[in-house]
Structures are given as C-alpha cells and as structure tokens.
Amino acid sequence: MQHPLAGKRAVVGGGSQGIGRAAAQALAELGAEVLLLARNPESLAAAVAALPAPAGQKHRWLSVDNAQPEALAAAVSAEVAAWGDVHILVNNTGGPKAGPLLEASPEAFLSAFTNHLIVNQRLAQLVVPGMLRAGYGRIVNVVSTSVKAPLHGLGVSNTVRAAVGNWSKTLATELAPVGITVNNVLPGATSTERLRAIIDGRAAHTKRSAQEIEDEMKAEVPMGRFADPSEIAAAVVFLASPEASYITGINIPVDGGRTP
C-alpha cells in the first residue's frame, strides 16, 4: 500500500520537537492522521503545519502538561471524542533532570513518575477501548536504553524508566490476547535539545568543555556518532505498522550498538 496507515489516527506525546516530532512526521508520511501533544502552543502549531498529508488527512494539536495528568486526560478525552477512536499511541516526553541519584529530592522522583508512568497509564486507559472497537491497536513507548543498563549521571531517569519498562511489559501481556501490541523503543544518545542539556550540565558539573563531553559520549557508541531523531522515529513507525502485528512486549534499542 502506498499509505499503509491511511485511516489510522495517532496520538504522539512530546510532538513539538525532537523524537516526538520526528515520529509524527514519519507517521504522517505513511498516511496517519496525527494529534500532537506538548506544552507550547506556538511550537505545536508550527509542528502540525509542517506535517505532510499525502492521504488528505488533517492533523491536530493539543497543549497539555504532563505534570497535570488528570487535566491532560480530560483534554485528550474531549479531543478524541470529537476526533474518533485512536489506533496508535506514542508515549514520549522529555526525561528528568540529570544528576547523581543521592542528590535527587523525593519531589524529583514523584515528578518523573507522574510525567512518565502516570501519564502513560492515563493515556492508555483512554485509547484502548477505541483500539478494541477499531480492531487495531499499537502502543509504542519511547523510553531509554537505561531500561537495559543504567546510564551515568541519570539517577532519577534510570529509576523511573525501569518502572515504565515493567509497566509496558505487563500491559503487553494483558493486551496480547486482543491483538493490541505494546512495545518500547530505547533511544541511545540522540541529537535533541535534551541531549544538549545533558552535555552542558555535565560540562558545568565537571568543569570541562562541552565538546570534550560530547566527544567522550560519541566514543562510547560503536558507530561513533549520535542518532538523528528520524532514526528513532523509523523504529517507532515500524512498531506502529500492520507489519508489527506479532511483536509485543519487547525493548528495541536504537543506539548505534552501545547497549550490551
């Protein structure tokens, strides 16, 4: 099929920039109608305006805050009620602030847990009934390679990402009998604003140059470079496609070979 996702509706978190925007672009190119979620209305409007519509689809955006999961759920519920059943959910949001584990406050853990796991849970609860009605369901969580191996200097993120990984596996097992798949894409170091913030923060903490930190990080990747967001999006789109109907409950690292 020229547009294999034509007629499918996809909700993409963090859709105004980085990996979320790249995933939305790739889904739209295959014909999906996309609803972008993020905080900044201006960035969302610009991102939606740039999405292709090869199947004549009309894309949408919704300004929401992951720090307020119930308000987010209410807004998405109202939007979906007017839009129609959702077939694809891409859970994606920026990671917690970097730093050593022992320096993290209890509030930092609660915030990360809310922004990631609780929002994922509420969105899944909203869209799964429609997936059942439609006979098509794909949930793809953009997480981190820390699901497999904790990353240096990302204490809170390592902790919460592991919780998301187990949430995803549990949900995949529960939904497998009805044909709805749930999978995780684990990006390695990817050229996004988030990565730049990590590099700059690490440079400030260690009193070294950002370039030195960047070179060290690239040296840890067998391919010797950072990923482009479009390379992460390619994995997301495959898992959202009809071809991935028998793949569920897995973690796919997209990290240039870094993860053992």
Coordinates of C-alpha atoms in Angstrom, one line a residue:
M1 CA 0.0 0.0 0.0
Q2 CA 1.2 3.5 -0.8
H3 CA -0.1 4.9 2.5
P4 CA -0.3 1.9 4.9
L5 CA -1.5 4.0 7.8
A6 CA -4.2 5.8 5.9
G7 CA -7.4 5.9 8.0
K8 CA -5.4 5.5 11.3
R9 CA -5.4 8.1 14.0
A10 CA -2.2 8.5 16.1
V11 CA -1.6 10.4 19.3
V12 CA 2.1 11.5 19.8
G13 CA 3.4 12.9 23.0
G14 CA 6.2 15.5 23.0
G15 CA 5.3 16.1 19.4
S16 CA 6.5 19.7 19.0
Q17 CA 10.2 18.8 18.8
G18 CA 12.9 16.1 18.9
I19 CA 12.0 12.4 18.7
G20 CA 8.2 13.1 19.1
R21 CA 8.1 15.5 16.1
A22 CA 10.2 13.1 14.0
A23 CA 7.8 10.2 14.9
A24 CA 4.8 12.4 14.0
Q25 CA 6.4 13.3 10.7
A26 CA 7.1 9.6 9.8
L27 CA 3.6 8.5 10.8
A28 CA 2.0 11.3 8.7
E29 CA 4.1 10.4 5.7
L30 CA 2.5 6.9 5.8
G31 CA -1.0 8.4 5.9
A32 CA -1.8 8.5 9.6
E33 CA -3.8 11.5 11.0
V34 CA -1.8 12.8 13.9
L35 CA -2.7 14.5 17.2
L36 CA 0.4 16.2 18.7
L37 CA 0.6 16.7 22.5
A38 CA 3.1 19.1 24.2
R39 CA 3.0 22.3 26.3
N40 CA 3.9 25.1 23.9
P41 CA 1.0 26.2 21.6
E42 CA 3.3 28.1 19.2
S43 CA 5.7 25.1 18.7
L44 CA 2.8 22.7 18.4
A45 CA 1.1 24.9 15.7
A46 CA 4.3 25.1 13.8
A47 CA 4.9 21.3 14.0
V48 CA 1.4 20.5 12.8
A49 CA 1.7 22.9 9.9
A50 CA 4.8 21.2 8.8
L51 CA 3.3 17.7 8.8
P52 CA 2.7 16.1 5.4
A53 CA -0.8 14.9 4.4
P54 CA -0.4 12.5 1.5
A55 CA -3.7 10.8 2.2
G56 CA -5.5 14.1 2.6
Q57 CA -5.5 13.8 6.4
K58 CA -6.0 16.7 8.8
H59 CA -3.6 16.9 11.8
R60 CA -4.3 18.3 15.2
W61 CA -2.5 19.6 18.3
L62 CA -3.4 19.9 21.9
S63 CA -1.5 22.0 24.5
V64 CA -1.2 19.8 27.7
D65 CA 1.1 19.5 30.6
N66 CA 2.3 16.0 31.7
A67 CA 2.8 17.4 35.2
Q68 CA -1.1 17.5 35.4
P69 CA -2.1 14.1 34.3
E70 CA -5.8 14.4 35.2
A71 CA -6.2 17.7 33.3
L72 CA -4.3 16.2 30.4
A73 CA -6.5 13.1 30.4
A74 CA -9.7 15.3 30.4
A75 CA -8.4 17.4 27.5
V76 CA -7.4 14.4 25.4
S77 CA -10.6 12.6 26.2
A78 CA -12.6 15.5 24.9
E79 CA -10.5 15.8 21.8
V80 CA -10.7 12.1 21.0
A81 CA -14.5 12.2 21.5
A82 CA -14.7 14.7 18.7
W83 CA -12.0 13.2 16.5
G84 CA -12.6 9.4 16.7
D85 CA -11.1 6.2 18.0
V86 CA -7.3 6.3 18.3
H87 CA -5.3 3.4 16.7
I88 CA -1.7 4.4 17.6
L89 CA -0.4 5.9 20.9
V90 CA 3.2 7.0 21.1
N91 CA 4.1 7.8 24.7
N92 CA 7.0 10.2 24.6
T93 CA 8.2 13.0 26.9
G94 CA 11.4 14.7 27.9
G95 CA 13.5 13.0 30.6
P96 CA 14.0 14.1 34.2
K97 CA 16.8 16.4 35.1
A98 CA 20.3 14.8 35.1
G99 CA 22.3 14.3 38.2
P100 CA 23.6 11.8 40.8
L101 CA 21.0 9.6 42.5
L102 CA 21.9 10.7 46.0
E103 CA 21.4 14.3 45.2
A104 CA 17.8 13.8 43.9
S105 CA 14.9 15.0 46.0
P106 CA 11.8 13.0 46.7
E107 CA 9.9 15.6 44.6
A108 CA 12.1 14.8 41.6
F109 CA 11.1 11.1 41.7
L110 CA 7.4 12.0 42.1
S111 CA 7.6 14.5 39.2
A112 CA 9.3 12.0 36.9
F113 CA 6.9 9.2 37.9
T114 CA 4.0 11.5 37.1
N115 CA 5.3 12.8 33.9
H116 CA 6.2 9.4 32.5
L117 CA 4.4 6.4 34.1
I118 CA 1.1 8.0 35.3
V119 CA 0.6 9.9 32.0
N120 CA 1.3 6.7 30.0
Q121 CA -1.2 4.9 32.1
R122 CA -4.0 7.5 31.8
L123 CA -3.5 7.8 28.0
A124 CA -3.6 4.0 27.6
Q125 CA -6.8 3.8 29.6
L126 CA -8.3 6.4 27.3
V127 CA -7.3 4.9 24.0
V128 CA -7.5 1.1 24.5
P129 CA -11.3 1.0 24.3
G130 CA -11.2 2.6 20.9
M131 CA -8.5 0.3 19.8
L132 CA -10.7 -2.6 20.7
R133 CA -13.6 -1.2 18.7
A134 CA -11.4 -0.5 15.7
G135 CA -9.7 -3.9 15.8
Y136 CA -6.3 -2.2 15.6
G137 CA -4.0 -1.0 18.4
R138 CA -0.4 -0.1 18.8
I139 CA 1.2 1.5 21.9
V140 CA 4.8 2.5 21.5
N141 CA 6.7 3.9 24.4
V142 CA 9.8 6.0 23.7
V143 CA 11.9 5.3 26.8
S144 CA 15.7 4.9 27.1
T145 CA 18.5 2.3 26.9
S146 CA 18.6 2.7 30.7
V147 CA 15.8 0.1 30.8
K148 CA 18.5 -2.4 30.0
A149 CA 21.5 -0.7 31.7
P150 CA 21.5 2.4 33.9
L151 CA 23.3 5.5 32.4
H152 CA 25.9 7.5 34.3
G153 CA 24.6 10.7 35.9
L154 CA 20.9 10.0 35.2
G155 CA 19.8 8.6 38.6
V156 CA 16.1 9.6 38.6
S157 CA 15.7 8.8 34.9
N158 CA 17.2 5.3 35.4
T159 CA 14.9 4.6 38.2
V160 CA 11.7 5.7 36.5
R161 CA 12.5 4.4 33.1
A162 CA 12.8 0.9 34.6
A163 CA 9.3 1.3 36.1
V164 CA 8.0 2.3 32.7
G165 CA 9.7 -0.8 31.2
N166 CA 7.9 -3.1 33.6
W167 CA 4.6 -1.3 33.2
S168 CA 4.9 -1.8 29.4
K169 CA 5.7 -5.5 29.6
T170 CA 2.8 -6.1 32.0
L171 CA 0.4 -4.2 29.7
A172 CA 1.6 -6.0 26.7
T173 CA 0.9 -9.3 28.3
E174 CA -2.6 -8.2 29.3
L175 CA -3.5 -6.9 25.9
A176 CA -1.8 -9.6 23.8
P177 CA -5.0 -11.8 23.6
V178 CA -6.9 -9.0 21.9
G179 CA -4.2 -8.2 19.4
I180 CA -3.1 -4.8 20.8
T181 CA 0.7 -4.5 20.9
V182 CA 2.8 -2.6 23.4
N183 CA 6.5 -2.1 22.8
N184 CA 9.3 0.1 23.9
V185 CA 11.8 1.9 21.7
L186 CA 15.0 2.7 23.6
P187 CA 16.9 5.6 22.0
G188 CA 20.6 6.0 22.6
A189 CA 22.3 9.4 22.6
T190 CA 20.2 11.3 20.1
S191 CA 20.7 14.9 18.7
T192 CA 17.9 16.6 20.6
E193 CA 17.6 19.6 23.0
R194 CA 17.5 17.1 25.8
L195 CA 21.0 15.7 24.9
R196 CA 22.4 19.1 24.6
A197 CA 21.2 20.0 28.1
I198 CA 22.8 16.8 29.5
I199 CA 26.1 17.6 27.8
D200 CA 26.1 21.2 29.0
G201 CA 25.1 20.1 32.6
R202 CA 27.8 17.5 32.7
A203 CA 30.4 20.0 31.4
A204 CA 29.4 22.6 34.1
H205 CA 29.5 19.9 36.8
T206 CA 32.9 18.6 35.9
K207 CA 34.4 22.0 34.8
R208 CA 35.2 20.6 31.4
S209 CA 34.3 21.8 27.9
A210 CA 31.0 20.7 26.3
Q211 CA 33.0 19.5 23.3
E212 CA 35.1 17.2 25.4
I213 CA 32.0 15.7 27.0
E214 CA 30.4 15.2 23.6
D215 CA 33.5 13.5 22.2
E216 CA 33.6 11.1 25.1
M217 CA 29.9 10.2 24.7
K218 CA 30.4 9.6 21.0
A219 CA 33.4 7.4 21.7
E220 CA 31.1 5.1 23.8
V221 CA 29.0 4.4 20.7
P222 CA 30.3 1.8 18.3
M223 CA 29.1 3.9 15.3
G224 CA 30.9 6.9 16.7
R225 CA 28.0 9.4 16.4
F226 CA 24.7 10.5 17.9
A227 CA 21.4 9.3 16.3
D228 CA 19.3 11.6 14.3
P229 CA 15.7 11.8 15.7
S230 CA 14.4 10.3 12.3
E231 CA 16.4 7.1 13.0
I232 CA 14.4 6.7 16.3
A233 CA 11.2 7.5 14.5
A234 CA 11.8 4.7 12.0
A235 CA 11.6 2.1 14.8
V236 CA 8.5 3.8 16.2
V237 CA 6.7 3.7 12.9
F238 CA 7.6 0.1 12.2
L239 CA 6.1 -1.0 15.6
A240 CA 3.0 1.1 14.8
S241 CA 2.6 -0.5 11.4
P242 CA 0.5 -3.6 10.4
E243 CA 3.7 -5.5 9.8
A244 CA 4.5 -5.5 13.5
S245 CA 1.3 -7.3 14.5
Y246 CA 3.2 -10.3 16.1
I247 CA 5.7 -8.2 18.0
T248 CA 4.8 -7.2 21.5
G249 CA 6.3 -6.8 25.0
I250 CA 9.8 -6.0 23.7
N251 CA 12.5 -3.4 24.1
I252 CA 14.3 -2.3 20.9
P253 CA 17.5 -0.3 21.5
V254 CA 18.2 2.2 18.7
D255 CA 21.6 3.3 19.9
G256 CA 24.3 2.6 17.4
G257 CA 25.3 -0.7 19.1
R258 CA 26.1 0.7 22.5
T259 CA 23.8 -1.4 24.6
P260 CA 25.3 -4.9 25.5

